[in-house]
XYZ file of C-alpha atoms in Angstrom:
323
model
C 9.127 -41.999 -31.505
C 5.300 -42.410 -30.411
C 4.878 -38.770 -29.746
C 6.126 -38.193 -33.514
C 2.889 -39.705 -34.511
C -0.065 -37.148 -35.659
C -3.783 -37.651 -36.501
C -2.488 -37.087 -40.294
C -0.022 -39.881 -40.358
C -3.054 -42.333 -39.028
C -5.143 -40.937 -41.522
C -2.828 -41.439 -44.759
C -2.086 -44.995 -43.299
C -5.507 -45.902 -43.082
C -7.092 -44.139 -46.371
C -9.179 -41.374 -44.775
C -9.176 -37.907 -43.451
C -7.306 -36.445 -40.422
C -10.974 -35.309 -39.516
C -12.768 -39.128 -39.504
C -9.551 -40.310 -37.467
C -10.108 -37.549 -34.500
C -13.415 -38.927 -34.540
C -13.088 -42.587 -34.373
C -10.558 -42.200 -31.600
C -12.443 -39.425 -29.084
C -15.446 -41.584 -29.735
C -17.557 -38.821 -31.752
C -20.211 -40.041 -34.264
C -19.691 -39.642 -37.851
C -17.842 -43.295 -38.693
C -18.531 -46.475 -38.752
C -18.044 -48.972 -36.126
C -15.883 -50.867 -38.428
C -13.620 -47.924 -39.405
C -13.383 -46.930 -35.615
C -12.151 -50.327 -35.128
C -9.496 -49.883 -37.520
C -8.173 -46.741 -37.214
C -7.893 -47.629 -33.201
C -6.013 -50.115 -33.529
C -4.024 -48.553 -36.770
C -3.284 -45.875 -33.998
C -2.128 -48.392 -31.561
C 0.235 -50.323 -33.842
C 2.010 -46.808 -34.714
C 2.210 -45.659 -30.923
C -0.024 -42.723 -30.922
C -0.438 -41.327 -27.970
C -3.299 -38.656 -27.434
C -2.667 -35.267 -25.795
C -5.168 -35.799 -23.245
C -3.171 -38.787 -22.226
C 0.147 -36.840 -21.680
C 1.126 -34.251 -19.087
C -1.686 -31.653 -20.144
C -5.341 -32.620 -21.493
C -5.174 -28.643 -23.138
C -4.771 -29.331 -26.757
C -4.641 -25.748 -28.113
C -1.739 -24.535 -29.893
C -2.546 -20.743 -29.623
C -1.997 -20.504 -33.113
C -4.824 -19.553 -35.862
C -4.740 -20.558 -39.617
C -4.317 -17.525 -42.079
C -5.493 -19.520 -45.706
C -5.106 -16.971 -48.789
C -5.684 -18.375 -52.383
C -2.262 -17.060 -53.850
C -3.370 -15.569 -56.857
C -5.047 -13.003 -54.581
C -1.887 -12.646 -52.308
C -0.064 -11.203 -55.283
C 2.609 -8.378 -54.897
C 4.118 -8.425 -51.818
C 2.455 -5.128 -51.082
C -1.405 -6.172 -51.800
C -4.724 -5.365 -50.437
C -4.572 -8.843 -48.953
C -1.093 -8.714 -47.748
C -2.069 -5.843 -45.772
C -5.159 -7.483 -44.354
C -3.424 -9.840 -43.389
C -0.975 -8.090 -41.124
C -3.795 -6.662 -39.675
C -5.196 -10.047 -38.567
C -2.096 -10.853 -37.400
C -2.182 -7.896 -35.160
C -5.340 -8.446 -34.006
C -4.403 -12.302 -33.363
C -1.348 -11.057 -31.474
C -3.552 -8.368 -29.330
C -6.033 -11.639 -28.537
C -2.522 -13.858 -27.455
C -2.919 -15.793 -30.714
C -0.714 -16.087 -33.479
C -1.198 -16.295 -37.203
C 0.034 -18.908 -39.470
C 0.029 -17.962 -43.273
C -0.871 -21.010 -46.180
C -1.047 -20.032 -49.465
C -3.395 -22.307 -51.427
C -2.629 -23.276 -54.608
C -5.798 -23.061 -57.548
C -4.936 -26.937 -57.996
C -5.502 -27.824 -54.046
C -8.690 -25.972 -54.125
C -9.667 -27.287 -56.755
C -8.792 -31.252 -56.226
C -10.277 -30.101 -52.380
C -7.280 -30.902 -50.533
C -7.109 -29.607 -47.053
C -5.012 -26.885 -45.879
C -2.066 -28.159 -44.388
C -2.075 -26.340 -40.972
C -5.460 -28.082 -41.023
C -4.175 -31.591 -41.924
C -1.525 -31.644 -39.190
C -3.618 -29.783 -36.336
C -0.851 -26.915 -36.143
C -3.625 -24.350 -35.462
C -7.579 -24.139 -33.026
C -9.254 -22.299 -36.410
C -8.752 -20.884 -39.770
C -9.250 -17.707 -41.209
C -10.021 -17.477 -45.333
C -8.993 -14.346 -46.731
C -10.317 -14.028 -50.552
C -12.192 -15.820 -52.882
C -12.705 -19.488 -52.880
C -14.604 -21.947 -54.866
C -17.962 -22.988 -53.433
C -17.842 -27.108 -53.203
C -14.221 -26.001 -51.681
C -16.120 -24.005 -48.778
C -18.868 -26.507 -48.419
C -15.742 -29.239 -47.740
C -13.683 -27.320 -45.538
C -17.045 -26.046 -43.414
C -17.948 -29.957 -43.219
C -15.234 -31.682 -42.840
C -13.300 -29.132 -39.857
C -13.917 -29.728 -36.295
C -12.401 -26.239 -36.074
C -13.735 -22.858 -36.246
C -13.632 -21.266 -39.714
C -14.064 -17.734 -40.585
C -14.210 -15.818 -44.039
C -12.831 -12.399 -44.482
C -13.490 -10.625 -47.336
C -15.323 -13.032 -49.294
C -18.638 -15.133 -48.982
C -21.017 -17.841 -50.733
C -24.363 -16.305 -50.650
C -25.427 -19.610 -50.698
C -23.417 -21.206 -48.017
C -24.031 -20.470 -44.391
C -20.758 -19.686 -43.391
C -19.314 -16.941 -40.489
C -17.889 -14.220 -42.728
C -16.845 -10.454 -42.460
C -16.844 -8.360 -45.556
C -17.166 -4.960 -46.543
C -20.233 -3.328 -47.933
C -19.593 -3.681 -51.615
C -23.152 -2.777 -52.695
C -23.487 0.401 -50.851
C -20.031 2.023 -51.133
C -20.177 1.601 -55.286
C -23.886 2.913 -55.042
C -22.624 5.721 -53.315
C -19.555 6.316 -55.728
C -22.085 5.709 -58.747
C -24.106 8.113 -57.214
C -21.428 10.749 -56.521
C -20.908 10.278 -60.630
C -24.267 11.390 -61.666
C -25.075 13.800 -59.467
C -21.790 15.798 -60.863
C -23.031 15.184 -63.983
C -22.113 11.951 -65.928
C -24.579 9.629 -67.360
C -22.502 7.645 -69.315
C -20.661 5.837 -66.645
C -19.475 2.026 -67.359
C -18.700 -0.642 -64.546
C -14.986 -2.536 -64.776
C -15.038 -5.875 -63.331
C -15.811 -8.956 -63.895
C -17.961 -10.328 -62.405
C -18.177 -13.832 -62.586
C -14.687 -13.780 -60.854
C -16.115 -13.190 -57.925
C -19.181 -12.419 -55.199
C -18.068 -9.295 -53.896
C -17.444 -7.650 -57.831
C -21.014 -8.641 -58.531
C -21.809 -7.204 -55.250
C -20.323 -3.889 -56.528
C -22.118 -4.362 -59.630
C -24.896 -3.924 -58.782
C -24.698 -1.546 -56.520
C -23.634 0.690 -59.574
C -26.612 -0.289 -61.325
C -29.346 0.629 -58.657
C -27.724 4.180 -58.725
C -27.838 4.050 -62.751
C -31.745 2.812 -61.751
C -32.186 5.262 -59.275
C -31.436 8.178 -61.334
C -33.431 6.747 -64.314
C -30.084 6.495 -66.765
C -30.680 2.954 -69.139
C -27.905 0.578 -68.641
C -26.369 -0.726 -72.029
C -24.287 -3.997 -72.248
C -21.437 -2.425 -73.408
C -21.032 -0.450 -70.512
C -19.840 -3.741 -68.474
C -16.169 -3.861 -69.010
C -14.288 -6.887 -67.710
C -10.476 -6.357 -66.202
C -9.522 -9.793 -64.981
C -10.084 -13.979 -65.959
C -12.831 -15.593 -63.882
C -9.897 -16.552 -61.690
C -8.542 -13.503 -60.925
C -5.523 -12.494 -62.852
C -6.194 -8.674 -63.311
C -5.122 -8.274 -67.243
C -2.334 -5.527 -67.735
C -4.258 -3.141 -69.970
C -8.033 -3.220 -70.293
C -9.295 -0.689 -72.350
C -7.979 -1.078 -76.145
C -9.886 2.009 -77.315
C -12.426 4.458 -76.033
C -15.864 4.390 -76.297
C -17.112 7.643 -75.347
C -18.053 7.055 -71.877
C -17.986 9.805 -69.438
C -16.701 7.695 -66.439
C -15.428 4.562 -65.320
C -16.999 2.838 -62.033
C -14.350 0.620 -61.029
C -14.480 -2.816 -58.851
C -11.191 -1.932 -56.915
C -8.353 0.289 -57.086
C -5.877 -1.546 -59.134
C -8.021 -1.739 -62.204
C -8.694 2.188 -61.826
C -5.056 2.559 -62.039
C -4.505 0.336 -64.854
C -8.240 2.100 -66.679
C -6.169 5.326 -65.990
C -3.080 4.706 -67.334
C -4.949 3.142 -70.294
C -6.956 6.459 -70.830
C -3.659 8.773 -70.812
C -2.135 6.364 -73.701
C -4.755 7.128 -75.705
C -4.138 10.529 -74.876
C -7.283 11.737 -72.215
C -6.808 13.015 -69.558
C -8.131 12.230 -65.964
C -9.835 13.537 -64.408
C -10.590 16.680 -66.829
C -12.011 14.450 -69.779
C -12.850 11.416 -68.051
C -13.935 10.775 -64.550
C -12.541 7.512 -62.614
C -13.164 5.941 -59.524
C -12.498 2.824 -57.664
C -12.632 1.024 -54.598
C -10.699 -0.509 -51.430
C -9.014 3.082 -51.045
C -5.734 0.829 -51.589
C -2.713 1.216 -53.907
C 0.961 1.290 -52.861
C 2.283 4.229 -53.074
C 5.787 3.135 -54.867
C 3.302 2.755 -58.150
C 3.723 6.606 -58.596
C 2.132 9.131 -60.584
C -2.115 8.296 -60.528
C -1.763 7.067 -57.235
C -3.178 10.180 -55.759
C -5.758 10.791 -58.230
C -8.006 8.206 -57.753
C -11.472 8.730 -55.658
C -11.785 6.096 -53.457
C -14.489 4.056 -51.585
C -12.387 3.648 -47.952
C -12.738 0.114 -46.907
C -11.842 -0.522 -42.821
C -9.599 -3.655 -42.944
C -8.546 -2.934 -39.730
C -11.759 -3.234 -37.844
C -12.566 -5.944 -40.706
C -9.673 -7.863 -39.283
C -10.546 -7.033 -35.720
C -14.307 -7.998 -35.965
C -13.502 -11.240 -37.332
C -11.130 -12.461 -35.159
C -12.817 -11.234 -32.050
C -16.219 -12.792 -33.106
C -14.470 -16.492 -33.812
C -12.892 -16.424 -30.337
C -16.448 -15.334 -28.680
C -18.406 -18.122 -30.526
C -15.682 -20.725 -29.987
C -14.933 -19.979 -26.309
C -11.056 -20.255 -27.396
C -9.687 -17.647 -25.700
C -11.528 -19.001 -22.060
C -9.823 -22.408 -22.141
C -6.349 -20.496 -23.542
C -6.750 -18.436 -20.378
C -7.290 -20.968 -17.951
C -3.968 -23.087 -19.142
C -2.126 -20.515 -18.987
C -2.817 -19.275 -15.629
């Protein structure tokens, strides 16, 4: 039927994106006459039939876009799984709803277009973790929607984005190191995996600058492939370091269980601490011992979706159609 028809289906007919066809047919720049021509009457031939010529001109859906790189959504109880039920709730407290897409390190990386995007299911999307760069720059160009980022950033893209303070809090656990003592303390992380480890990074080395304590190379200890997978045992031996400055709470764990195999203990012969203040508890024994920079997802998740409906107006026009 004509109503079956989407903006998607005119735009794999036609050769182009679901972005260039809302264009040529609400009479927006950014095509060519020609193309306008042709996806117009491409639209005609299949019976589209525009919402704002049916019973209601309000095209939101009330629904939001929830877009999570899966290697980062993990187990089912992760950091980011918990985020995200915490941008649900704030959705849900806002009379939104979210809609979780997993994207797959092939779609990001051939740029394909989140499907809740490609078949206008949702009035903005939310990216939660890490993405590549050129993928940003696509999505960011290419979406008439609002887009957030939570938890991650391009310090070279100008993009809306809520993170936490990466820098600081490993500074301050850094700090916290030294001042009871250590001055042998090496960073775990790798940090070409992603912005907010380097972040951390070197936040740990302007406390090993502040106190005056050389940094060696070999102090930099990597726990995870550039694209994320956090490796199941990371230190094969000890090197006589006093403490471990990790990126994030999982890869204290796994530095901790690593240490006791090799027979120290923690935290009487070695000191370790990590960051997120997030482990599930079911992991048992280490759980508890690991000090912790607290990171807020639930305001992170509240200040994010509260500032994309104030800078998109959404919630106004969702208002006034409802009432």
């Amino acid at each position: 039927m004509a109503k079956d028809v989407t903006l998607a289906d005119i735009a794999a007919k036609i050769g182009v994106s679901s972005v260039a066809v809302s264009k040529a047919l609400t009479g927006k720049p950014g095509v060519s006459d020609e193309l306008r021509i042709r996806i117009k009457q491409a639209a005609e031939r299949m019976g589209y039939i525009s919402a704002s010529s049916g019973k209601s001109a309000v095209t939101e859906t009330g629904n939001i876009g929830v877009i999570i790189p899966e290697i980062y959504y993990g187990y089912s109880f992760s950091f980011y799984g918990q985020l995200y039920e915490k941008v649900v709730r704030a959705l849900y407290e806002n009379q939104y709803y979210g809609i979780l897409e997993l994207l797959a390190k092939e779609d990001e990386l051939d740029g394909n277009i989140p499907k809740v995007l490609r078949d206008w299911k949702v009035d903005g999307v939310i990216f939660m973790g890490q993405v590549e760069e050129s993928y940003i720059r696509k999505i960011v160009s290419e979406s008439e929607l609002p887009v957030f980022f939570l938890d991650t950033y391009r310090s070279s893209a100008a993009v809306d984005t809520v993170v936490s303070d990466g820098y600081y809090g490993t500074y301050m656990l850094t700090d916290y190191l030294i001042r009871r003592g250590h001055r042998k303390l090496g960073f775990v992380g790798n940090i070409d995996a992603t912005d907010s480890i380097a972040d951390r990074f070197w936040g740990y080395r302007k406390a090993l600058q502040y106190h005056h304590i050389a940094f060696e190379s070999s102090w930099e200890i990597s726990d995870r492939s550039r694209y994320g997978n956090i490796a199941e045992s990371i230190l094969t031996e000890y090197n006589g370091l006093d403490a471990y400055v990790c990126n994030c709470d999982h890869t204290a764990y796994i530095v901790i269980q690593d240490l006791e195999r090799m027979g120290y203990s923690v935290p009487e012969d070695v000191s370790v601490v990590g960051f997120d203040d997030f482990l599930p508890t079911d992991w048992g024994r280490g759980v508890d011992r690991i000090t912790s920079y607290s990171v807020n997802m639930e305001l992170m998740a509240e200040t994010c979706v509260k500032s994309m409906i104030k800078k998109s107006g959404m919630r106004n026009m969702w208002k006034a159609f409802r009432l």
